Structure formats: C-alpha cells, structure tokens
C-alpha cells in the first residue's frame, strides 16, 4: 500500500491540487466542493503549513500531504485487496453485520514534525446512519507511539450520544457544509492513548470519541483506514457530506466475488 501511495503522489501536481483546496476564508466554497466530490475519486489534502499565503508550496509534496481519499478501496488495487480481504470479511461478519458496505477510505500520512493533530471527534459525525452503524478499521503501517501521534480514545464514550453532525447545507447561499450539535468536551485525563505495533488493525466504533496529537517525532505514522456501514435495516443520511454517485454505489462485501 505504501508503494502504491508513493506512486500516486509522484503523479500528482501539488499546486494544481492545492488550487482546488485553498485554506483562505473566501475560498471555503471551492474547498468544500473539492471535498464533497471526492467519494468516487482519489484526491489529495494538505497540511495547513504546506503552502504560504500566496499558495506556493514551502515543502516537498511528499512531506506536505495530510491524507489521500476517499475511494482508494475501489480504485487502487493494493488498497482494494486489503479492504476486501477474507480476514476483513470474517472480522465484520463476526460483529454481526449482514450487508456491510464500504463508504470511504483514507491514507493518512502524519509526517514527521508536520503531521497535524486531529481534534476529538466521532466517526458517526461524518457518516451518520439511523440507527448508528459506522465501523472504522484503522491499519498501522509503521509503529505507532506517543511521540508520533497515536490514537487516543475515551473509554465508554461509544455508549453515549452522537454529539455533532456534519451536514450538507440545503441552502444555496452560505457554506456548503454545516456542523450541528453539541461540542465534544472531555478532560485530557479521560483519554487513553493506544500505541500499536506495525501491522495492527484497530477497530473503531462509530460513536467512540477519539483524537490524535501532532507528530512531534522524526518518525512517520502512516495509516490506512476505511469505514463500513450496515445497509440492512439502517438509513444512510442523505445529509451526509459523502454520497454515492449515479456511476458509483458503495461496494458491498456480499456482492464481491
């Protein structure tokens, strides 16, 4: 997976992609559209520190990337092989999912010294179903430590409510995306760090509160993650930011040979 990811980055022009994902306030609409239209594509997202105020890169494209998403599981052979492997199928089946589908996938770089923090969140905030069914599988591609930004979880928080929901804005005016709900507030002492050896798979309940700190080490913390939802007996919210397209449906484990 790391090799295939490197090949994708080599083919990518950082300035062209950054022009569609600018961080200036007056360009949020364009940035949101780049994000919203990525469900069936391979797109590149950068660290805030990767470019200067003029939109010019200040570091190499390999170092500047935050993540790649959101259809690696479908469009890239190495990622597809892992996502739909028999081990993964058996794991999801053991959790009593009857018609699981993959809705998104991400390669997260967390590069040395620049890999930014990920604030406290629940995966169901971004991929909401009724009833909740989101499941994240997170694969450590290198050793994960306290220094290079390991995941941190609030034990028992999966039994609580969904605090926030990211939704598409139905109004023509204003931002394309809106966040509704109650801000997540837990004391730092309530978070439990989760270091993991290379090759580990961390299974993440959609309602569990988790985060990760900035990578302050000299070692990378790359990870591959994808999210599954149950299609049988649930409703995937039409307000979710990520939606299937007329040409692309979320692939089901049950329909793959």
PDB file of C-alpha atoms in Angstrom:
ATOM      1  CA  UNK A   1       0.000   0.000   0.000  1.00  0.00           C
ATOM      2  CA  UNK A   2       2.787   2.424   0.825  1.00  0.00           C
ATOM      3  CA  UNK A   3       4.384   1.849  -2.592  1.00  0.00           C
ATOM      4  CA  UNK A   4       1.113   2.417  -4.442  1.00  0.00           C
ATOM      5  CA  UNK A   5       0.556   5.561  -2.403  1.00  0.00           C
ATOM      6  CA  UNK A   6       4.031   6.839  -3.310  1.00  0.00           C
ATOM      7  CA  UNK A   7       3.236   6.296  -6.989  1.00  0.00           C
ATOM      8  CA  UNK A   8       0.027   8.318  -6.649  1.00  0.00           C
ATOM      9  CA  UNK A   9       1.931  11.183  -5.060  1.00  0.00           C
ATOM     10  CA  UNK A  10       4.591  11.126  -7.779  1.00  0.00           C
ATOM     11  CA  UNK A  11       1.902  11.643 -10.422  1.00  0.00           C
ATOM     12  CA  UNK A  12       0.248  14.482  -8.511  1.00  0.00           C
ATOM     13  CA  UNK A  13       0.973  18.184  -9.147  1.00  0.00           C
ATOM     14  CA  UNK A  14       0.687  19.822  -5.698  1.00  0.00           C
ATOM     15  CA  UNK A  15      -0.008  23.341  -6.976  1.00  0.00           C
ATOM     16  CA  UNK A  16      -2.860  22.200  -9.235  1.00  0.00           C
ATOM     17  CA  UNK A  17      -4.480  20.224  -6.440  1.00  0.00           C
ATOM     18  CA  UNK A  18      -3.941  22.924  -3.859  1.00  0.00           C
ATOM     19  CA  UNK A  19      -5.666  25.450  -6.115  1.00  0.00           C
ATOM     20  CA  UNK A  20      -8.823  23.389  -5.575  1.00  0.00           C
ATOM     21  CA  UNK A  21      -8.342  23.060  -1.814  1.00  0.00           C
ATOM     22  CA  UNK A  22      -7.255  26.506  -0.646  1.00  0.00           C
ATOM     23  CA  UNK A  23      -7.457  27.479   3.008  1.00  0.00           C
ATOM     24  CA  UNK A  24      -8.288  31.172   2.613  1.00  0.00           C
ATOM     25  CA  UNK A  25     -11.686  32.074   4.097  1.00  0.00           C
ATOM     26  CA  UNK A  26     -13.103  33.495   0.876  1.00  0.00           C
ATOM     27  CA  UNK A  27     -12.416  30.228  -0.919  1.00  0.00           C
ATOM     28  CA  UNK A  28     -14.110  27.826   1.503  1.00  0.00           C
ATOM     29  CA  UNK A  29     -16.870  27.147  -1.040  1.00  0.00           C
ATOM     30  CA  UNK A  30     -14.371  25.896  -3.608  1.00  0.00           C
ATOM     31  CA  UNK A  31     -12.569  23.845  -0.977  1.00  0.00           C
ATOM     32  CA  UNK A  32     -15.823  22.253   0.168  1.00  0.00           C
ATOM     33  CA  UNK A  33     -16.743  21.306  -3.399  1.00  0.00           C
ATOM     34  CA  UNK A  34     -13.375  19.587  -3.861  1.00  0.00           C
ATOM     35  CA  UNK A  35     -14.087  17.641  -0.680  1.00  0.00           C
ATOM     36  CA  UNK A  36     -17.758  16.907  -1.461  1.00  0.00           C
ATOM     37  CA  UNK A  37     -16.991  15.494  -4.882  1.00  0.00           C
ATOM     38  CA  UNK A  38     -14.333  13.030  -3.725  1.00  0.00           C
ATOM     39  CA  UNK A  39     -16.478   9.987  -2.865  1.00  0.00           C
ATOM     40  CA  UNK A  40     -15.566   8.174  -6.088  1.00  0.00           C
ATOM     41  CA  UNK A  41     -12.136   9.716  -6.650  1.00  0.00           C
ATOM     42  CA  UNK A  42      -8.569   9.754  -5.367  1.00  0.00           C
ATOM     43  CA  UNK A  43      -7.909  13.271  -4.096  1.00  0.00           C
ATOM     44  CA  UNK A  44      -5.137  14.945  -2.128  1.00  0.00           C
ATOM     45  CA  UNK A  45      -5.411  17.035   1.032  1.00  0.00           C
ATOM     46  CA  UNK A  46      -2.565  19.028   2.560  1.00  0.00           C
ATOM     47  CA  UNK A  47      -1.286  20.163   5.922  1.00  0.00           C
ATOM     48  CA  UNK A  48      -2.102  23.789   6.761  1.00  0.00           C
ATOM     49  CA  UNK A  49       1.622  24.600   6.882  1.00  0.00           C
ATOM     50  CA  UNK A  50       2.343  23.206   3.401  1.00  0.00           C
ATOM     51  CA  UNK A  51       1.845  26.486   1.499  1.00  0.00           C
ATOM     52  CA  UNK A  52       2.486  30.167   2.045  1.00  0.00           C
ATOM     53  CA  UNK A  53      -0.111  32.938   1.833  1.00  0.00           C
ATOM     54  CA  UNK A  54       0.336  33.084  -1.953  1.00  0.00           C
ATOM     55  CA  UNK A  55      -0.499  29.417  -2.379  1.00  0.00           C
ATOM     56  CA  UNK A  56       3.100  28.449  -3.137  1.00  0.00           C
ATOM     57  CA  UNK A  57       4.467  25.163  -1.738  1.00  0.00           C
ATOM     58  CA  UNK A  58       7.057  25.569   1.009  1.00  0.00           C
ATOM     59  CA  UNK A  59       7.967  21.893   1.349  1.00  0.00           C
ATOM     60  CA  UNK A  60       8.102  18.771  -0.800  1.00  0.00           C
ATOM     61  CA  UNK A  61       4.803  17.281  -1.884  1.00  0.00           C
ATOM     62  CA  UNK A  62       5.532  14.029  -0.030  1.00  0.00           C
ATOM     63  CA  UNK A  63       6.099  15.922   3.214  1.00  0.00           C
ATOM     64  CA  UNK A  64       3.199  18.345   2.753  1.00  0.00           C
ATOM     65  CA  UNK A  65       0.371  15.818   2.388  1.00  0.00           C
ATOM     66  CA  UNK A  66      -2.081  15.205   5.210  1.00  0.00           C
ATOM     67  CA  UNK A  67      -4.157  12.451   3.558  1.00  0.00           C
ATOM     68  CA  UNK A  68      -5.458  10.928   0.343  1.00  0.00           C
ATOM     69  CA  UNK A  69      -9.120   9.929  -0.079  1.00  0.00           C
ATOM     70  CA  UNK A  70     -11.783   8.810  -0.453  1.00  0.00           C
ATOM     71  CA  UNK A  71     -12.069   5.910  -2.946  1.00  0.00           C
ATOM     72  CA  UNK A  72      -8.719   4.171  -2.539  1.00  0.00           C
ATOM     73  CA  UNK A  73     -10.591   0.990  -1.574  1.00  0.00           C
ATOM     74  CA  UNK A  74     -12.207   0.870  -5.001  1.00  0.00           C
ATOM     75  CA  UNK A  75      -9.778   2.473  -7.434  1.00  0.00           C
ATOM     76  CA  UNK A  76      -6.370   1.291  -6.214  1.00  0.00           C
ATOM     77  CA  UNK A  77      -5.575  -2.449  -6.381  1.00  0.00           C
ATOM     78  CA  UNK A  78      -3.354  -2.683  -3.275  1.00  0.00           C
ATOM     79  CA  UNK A  79      -5.889  -0.910  -1.081  1.00  0.00           C
ATOM     80  CA  UNK A  80      -8.783  -2.848  -2.583  1.00  0.00           C
ATOM     81  CA  UNK A  81      -7.027  -6.154  -1.857  1.00  0.00           C
ATOM     82  CA  UNK A  82      -6.659  -5.305   1.835  1.00  0.00           C
ATOM     83  CA  UNK A  83     -10.125  -3.775   2.233  1.00  0.00           C
ATOM     84  CA  UNK A  84     -11.968  -6.768   0.811  1.00  0.00           C
ATOM     85  CA  UNK A  85      -9.660  -9.475   2.132  1.00  0.00           C
ATOM     86  CA  UNK A  86     -11.100 -12.590   3.708  1.00  0.00           C
ATOM     87  CA  UNK A  87      -9.729 -11.580   7.125  1.00  0.00           C
ATOM     88  CA  UNK A  88     -11.622  -8.296   6.974  1.00  0.00           C
ATOM     89  CA  UNK A  89     -14.790 -10.034   5.791  1.00  0.00           C
ATOM     90  CA  UNK A  90     -14.555 -12.501   8.676  1.00  0.00           C
ATOM     91  CA  UNK A  91     -13.998  -9.708  11.189  1.00  0.00           C
ATOM     92  CA  UNK A  92     -17.002  -7.702  10.040  1.00  0.00           C
ATOM     93  CA  UNK A  93     -19.152 -10.828   9.904  1.00  0.00           C
ATOM     94  CA  UNK A  94     -18.175 -11.674  13.498  1.00  0.00           C
ATOM     95  CA  UNK A  95     -19.610  -8.288  14.503  1.00  0.00           C
ATOM     96  CA  UNK A  96     -22.970  -9.386  13.021  1.00  0.00           C
ATOM     97  CA  UNK A  97     -23.048  -7.023  10.046  1.00  0.00           C
ATOM     98  CA  UNK A  98     -25.376  -8.564   7.467  1.00  0.00           C
ATOM     99  CA  UNK A  99     -24.937  -6.285   4.448  1.00  0.00           C
ATOM    100  CA  UNK A 100     -21.844  -4.152   5.118  1.00  0.00           C
ATOM    101  CA  UNK A 101     -20.736  -1.595   2.545  1.00  0.00           C
ATOM    102  CA  UNK A 102     -17.556   0.486   2.400  1.00  0.00           C
ATOM    103  CA  UNK A 103     -18.308   4.197   2.207  1.00  0.00           C
ATOM    104  CA  UNK A 104     -14.845   5.763   2.281  1.00  0.00           C
ATOM    105  CA  UNK A 105     -11.128   5.100   2.666  1.00  0.00           C
ATOM    106  CA  UNK A 106      -8.136   7.241   3.611  1.00  0.00           C
ATOM    107  CA  UNK A 107      -4.371   7.045   3.566  1.00  0.00           C
ATOM    108  CA  UNK A 108      -3.183   9.248   6.434  1.00  0.00           C
ATOM    109  CA  UNK A 109       0.433  10.415   6.299  1.00  0.00           C
ATOM    110  CA  UNK A 110       1.067  12.002   9.728  1.00  0.00           C
ATOM    111  CA  UNK A 111       4.525  13.011   8.514  1.00  0.00           C
ATOM    112  CA  UNK A 112       7.402  13.668  10.957  1.00  0.00           C
ATOM    113  CA  UNK A 113       7.233  17.053  12.705  1.00  0.00           C
ATOM    114  CA  UNK A 114       4.458  18.402  10.446  1.00  0.00           C
ATOM    115  CA  UNK A 115       1.692  15.809  10.753  1.00  0.00           C
ATOM    116  CA  UNK A 116      -1.088  17.832  12.334  1.00  0.00           C
ATOM    117  CA  UNK A 117      -3.346  16.971  15.246  1.00  0.00           C
ATOM    118  CA  UNK A 118      -6.797  15.517  14.686  1.00  0.00           C
ATOM    119  CA  UNK A 119      -9.308  17.028  17.092  1.00  0.00           C
ATOM    120  CA  UNK A 120     -11.669  14.954  19.194  1.00  0.00           C
ATOM    121  CA  UNK A 121     -14.477  13.528  17.083  1.00  0.00           C
ATOM    122  CA  UNK A 122     -16.798  10.591  16.435  1.00  0.00           C
ATOM    123  CA  UNK A 123     -16.770   8.902  13.041  1.00  0.00           C
ATOM    124  CA  UNK A 124     -20.576   8.956  13.023  1.00  0.00           C
ATOM    125  CA  UNK A 125     -20.376  12.751  12.911  1.00  0.00           C
ATOM    126  CA  UNK A 126     -19.320  12.455   9.279  1.00  0.00           C
ATOM    127  CA  UNK A 127     -21.033   9.190   8.248  1.00  0.00           C
ATOM    128  CA  UNK A 128     -24.338   9.088  10.055  1.00  0.00           C
ATOM    129  CA  UNK A 129     -26.832   6.222   9.791  1.00  0.00           C
ATOM    130  CA  UNK A 130     -30.095   5.575  11.632  1.00  0.00           C
ATOM    131  CA  UNK A 131     -29.622   3.561  13.752  1.00  0.00           C
ATOM    132  CA  UNK A 132     -25.841   4.163  14.126  1.00  0.00           C
ATOM    133  CA  UNK A 133     -23.742   1.515  12.362  1.00  0.00           C
ATOM    134  CA  UNK A 134     -20.431   3.099  11.361  1.00  0.00           C
ATOM    135  CA  UNK A 135     -17.357   0.949  11.922  1.00  0.00           C
ATOM    136  CA  UNK A 136     -13.792   2.109  11.296  1.00  0.00           C
ATOM    137  CA  UNK A 137     -10.855  -0.195  10.564  1.00  0.00           C
ATOM    138  CA  UNK A 138      -7.522   1.551  11.084  1.00  0.00           C
ATOM    139  CA  UNK A 139      -4.275  -0.145   9.999  1.00  0.00           C
ATOM    140  CA  UNK A 140      -0.891   0.938  11.385  1.00  0.00           C
ATOM    141  CA  UNK A 141       1.630   0.871   8.529  1.00  0.00           C
ATOM    142  CA  UNK A 142       4.506   1.762  10.874  1.00  0.00           C
ATOM    143  CA  UNK A 143       4.954   1.565  14.634  1.00  0.00           C
ATOM    144  CA  UNK A 144       2.562   3.953  16.393  1.00  0.00           C
ATOM    145  CA  UNK A 145       3.861   5.684  19.532  1.00  0.00           C
ATOM    146  CA  UNK A 146       3.013   8.516  21.895  1.00  0.00           C
ATOM    147  CA  UNK A 147       5.514  10.747  20.105  1.00  0.00           C
ATOM    148  CA  UNK A 148       4.360  10.215  16.531  1.00  0.00           C
ATOM    149  CA  UNK A 149       0.667  10.766  17.202  1.00  0.00           C
ATOM    150  CA  UNK A 150      -1.052   7.579  18.351  1.00  0.00           C
ATOM    151  CA  UNK A 151      -4.832   7.424  18.594  1.00  0.00           C
ATOM    152  CA  UNK A 152      -6.402   8.335  21.940  1.00  0.00           C
ATOM    153  CA  UNK A 153      -9.855   7.138  22.993  1.00  0.00           C
ATOM    154  CA  UNK A 154     -12.396   7.982  25.714  1.00  0.00           C
ATOM    155  CA  UNK A 155     -13.424   4.555  27.096  1.00  0.00           C
ATOM    156  CA  UNK A 156     -17.177   4.058  27.251  1.00  0.00           C
ATOM    157  CA  UNK A 157     -17.982   7.081  25.091  1.00  0.00           C
ATOM    158  CA  UNK A 158     -19.489   4.784  22.440  1.00  0.00           C
ATOM    159  CA  UNK A 159     -22.402   4.277  24.846  1.00  0.00           C
ATOM    160  CA  UNK A 160     -23.174   7.980  24.804  1.00  0.00           C
ATOM    161  CA  UNK A 161     -24.870  10.248  22.268  1.00  0.00           C
ATOM    162  CA  UNK A 162     -23.777  11.481  18.866  1.00  0.00           C
ATOM    163  CA  UNK A 163     -22.550  14.962  19.729  1.00  0.00           C
ATOM    164  CA  UNK A 164     -22.190  16.606  16.316  1.00  0.00           C
ATOM    165  CA  UNK A 165     -23.292  16.014  12.728  1.00  0.00           C
ATOM    166  CA  UNK A 166     -21.592  17.393   9.623  1.00  0.00           C
ATOM    167  CA  UNK A 167     -24.280  18.012   7.018  1.00  0.00           C
ATOM    168  CA  UNK A 168     -24.660  19.346   3.524  1.00  0.00           C
ATOM    169  CA  UNK A 169     -26.223  22.783   3.627  1.00  0.00           C
ATOM    170  CA  UNK A 170     -29.593  22.662   1.800  1.00  0.00           C
ATOM    171  CA  UNK A 171     -29.463  26.429   1.266  1.00  0.00           C
ATOM    172  CA  UNK A 172     -27.936  27.816  -1.921  1.00  0.00           C
ATOM    173  CA  UNK A 173     -26.306  30.640  -0.004  1.00  0.00           C
ATOM    174  CA  UNK A 174     -23.647  30.217   2.652  1.00  0.00           C
ATOM    175  CA  UNK A 175     -21.203  27.358   3.246  1.00  0.00           C
ATOM    176  CA  UNK A 176     -21.621  24.007   1.532  1.00  0.00           C
ATOM    177  CA  UNK A 177     -21.185  22.182   4.854  1.00  0.00           C
ATOM    178  CA  UNK A 178     -22.581  22.934   8.295  1.00  0.00           C
ATOM    179  CA  UNK A 179     -21.839  21.378  11.695  1.00  0.00           C
ATOM    180  CA  UNK A 180     -24.789  20.938  14.025  1.00  0.00           C
ATOM    181  CA  UNK A 181     -24.978  19.705  17.585  1.00  0.00           C
ATOM    182  CA  UNK A 182     -23.034  19.909  20.819  1.00  0.00           C
ATOM    183  CA  UNK A 183     -19.277  20.352  21.004  1.00  0.00           C
ATOM    184  CA  UNK A 184     -17.331  17.382  22.378  1.00  0.00           C
ATOM    185  CA  UNK A 185     -15.796  18.226  25.756  1.00  0.00           C
ATOM    186  CA  UNK A 186     -13.785  15.685  27.727  1.00  0.00           C
ATOM    187  CA  UNK A 187     -10.875  16.280  30.067  1.00  0.00           C
ATOM    188  CA  UNK A 188      -7.469  15.233  28.752  1.00  0.00           C
ATOM    189  CA  UNK A 189      -7.200  12.776  31.646  1.00  0.00           C
ATOM    190  CA  UNK A 190     -10.185  10.847  30.211  1.00  0.00           C
ATOM    191  CA  UNK A 191      -8.334   9.957  27.002  1.00  0.00           C
ATOM    192  CA  UNK A 192      -6.408   6.693  26.893  1.00  0.00           C
ATOM    193  CA  UNK A 193      -3.537   6.513  24.357  1.00  0.00           C
ATOM    194  CA  UNK A 194      -3.382   3.495  22.057  1.00  0.00           C
ATOM    195  CA  UNK A 195       0.176   2.804  20.846  1.00  0.00           C
ATOM    196  CA  UNK A 196       0.254  -0.012  18.319  1.00  0.00           C
ATOM    197  CA  UNK A 197       2.875  -2.142  16.567  1.00  0.00           C
ATOM    198  CA  UNK A 198       3.279  -2.042  12.809  1.00  0.00           C
ATOM    199  CA  UNK A 199       0.627  -4.147  11.083  1.00  0.00           C
ATOM    200  CA  UNK A 200      -2.014  -3.741  13.788  1.00  0.00           C
ATOM    201  CA  UNK A 201      -5.689  -3.253  12.992  1.00  0.00           C
ATOM    202  CA  UNK A 202      -7.631  -1.000  15.367  1.00  0.00           C
ATOM    203  CA  UNK A 203     -11.423  -1.402  15.211  1.00  0.00           C
ATOM    204  CA  UNK A 204     -13.272   1.839  15.984  1.00  0.00           C
ATOM    205  CA  UNK A 205     -16.936   2.092  16.985  1.00  0.00           C
ATOM    206  CA  UNK A 206     -18.635   4.982  15.186  1.00  0.00           C
ATOM    207  CA  UNK A 207     -19.676   6.715  18.418  1.00  0.00           C
ATOM    208  CA  UNK A 208     -16.424   6.405  20.370  1.00  0.00           C
ATOM    209  CA  UNK A 209     -14.708   9.757  20.937  1.00  0.00           C
ATOM    210  CA  UNK A 210     -11.099   9.752  19.751  1.00  0.00           C
ATOM    211  CA  UNK A 211      -8.328  12.043  18.560  1.00  0.00           C
ATOM    212  CA  UNK A 212      -4.597  12.160  17.848  1.00  0.00           C
ATOM    213  CA  UNK A 213      -1.887  14.709  18.592  1.00  0.00           C
ATOM    214  CA  UNK A 214       0.640  16.258  16.234  1.00  0.00           C
ATOM    215  CA  UNK A 215       3.568  14.075  15.204  1.00  0.00           C
ATOM    216  CA  UNK A 216       6.476  15.662  17.096  1.00  0.00           C
ATOM    217  CA  UNK A 217       8.909  12.850  16.342  1.00  0.00           C
ATOM    218  CA  UNK A 218      11.309  12.162  13.487  1.00  0.00           C
ATOM    219  CA  UNK A 219       9.364   9.023  12.531  1.00  0.00           C
ATOM    220  CA  UNK A 220       6.311   8.868  10.242  1.00  0.00           C
ATOM    221  CA  UNK A 221       2.979   7.462  11.357  1.00  0.00           C
ATOM    222  CA  UNK A 222       1.239   6.412   8.132  1.00  0.00           C
ATOM    223  CA  UNK A 223      -2.063   4.586   8.410  1.00  0.00           C
ATOM    224  CA  UNK A 224      -4.728   3.199   6.116  1.00  0.00           C
ATOM    225  CA  UNK A 225      -8.309   3.420   7.323  1.00  0.00           C
ATOM    226  CA  UNK A 226     -11.719   2.749   5.856  1.00  0.00           C
ATOM    227  CA  UNK A 227     -15.276   2.949   7.130  1.00  0.00           C
ATOM    228  CA  UNK A 228     -18.090   0.444   6.853  1.00  0.00           C
ATOM    229  CA  UNK A 229     -21.806   0.915   7.460  1.00  0.00           C
ATOM    230  CA  UNK A 230     -24.619  -1.614   7.688  1.00  0.00           C
ATOM    231  CA  UNK A 231     -27.057  -1.292   4.791  1.00  0.00           C
ATOM    232  CA  UNK A 232     -29.655  -3.750   6.078  1.00  0.00           C
ATOM    233  CA  UNK A 233     -32.139  -2.132   8.459  1.00  0.00           C
ATOM    234  CA  UNK A 234     -30.476   1.288   8.501  1.00  0.00           C
ATOM    235  CA  UNK A 235     -30.859   4.586   6.662  1.00  0.00           C
ATOM    236  CA  UNK A 236     -27.734   6.319   5.381  1.00  0.00           C
ATOM    237  CA  UNK A 237     -28.423  10.005   5.883  1.00  0.00           C
ATOM    238  CA  UNK A 238     -28.974  11.945   2.631  1.00  0.00           C
ATOM    239  CA  UNK A 239     -27.490  14.915   4.512  1.00  0.00           C
ATOM    240  CA  UNK A 240     -24.086  13.254   4.974  1.00  0.00           C
ATOM    241  CA  UNK A 241     -21.255  15.051   3.196  1.00  0.00           C
ATOM    242  CA  UNK A 242     -20.250  11.837   1.391  1.00  0.00           C
ATOM    243  CA  UNK A 243     -22.803  10.414  -1.016  1.00  0.00           C
ATOM    244  CA  UNK A 244     -22.773   7.734  -3.730  1.00  0.00           C
ATOM    245  CA  UNK A 245     -22.983   8.966  -7.309  1.00  0.00           C
ATOM    246  CA  UNK A 246     -25.059   7.810 -10.290  1.00  0.00           C
ATOM    247  CA  UNK A 247     -21.980   5.936 -11.543  1.00  0.00           C
ATOM    248  CA  UNK A 248     -20.695   4.686  -8.179  1.00  0.00           C
ATOM    249  CA  UNK A 249     -22.521   2.831  -5.406  1.00  0.00           C
ATOM    250  CA  UNK A 250     -20.905   1.961  -2.097  1.00  0.00           C
ATOM    251  CA  UNK A 251     -19.470  -1.540  -2.665  1.00  0.00           C
ATOM    252  CA  UNK A 252     -20.985  -4.339  -0.602  1.00  0.00           C
ATOM    253  CA  UNK A 253     -18.930  -7.218   0.751  1.00  0.00           C
ATOM    254  CA  UNK A 254     -21.803  -9.535  -0.150  1.00  0.00           C
ATOM    255  CA  UNK A 255     -21.711  -8.657  -3.842  1.00  0.00           C
ATOM    256  CA  UNK A 256     -17.984  -9.122  -4.423  1.00  0.00           C
ATOM    257  CA  UNK A 257     -16.629 -12.383  -5.802  1.00  0.00           C
TER     258      UNK A 257
END
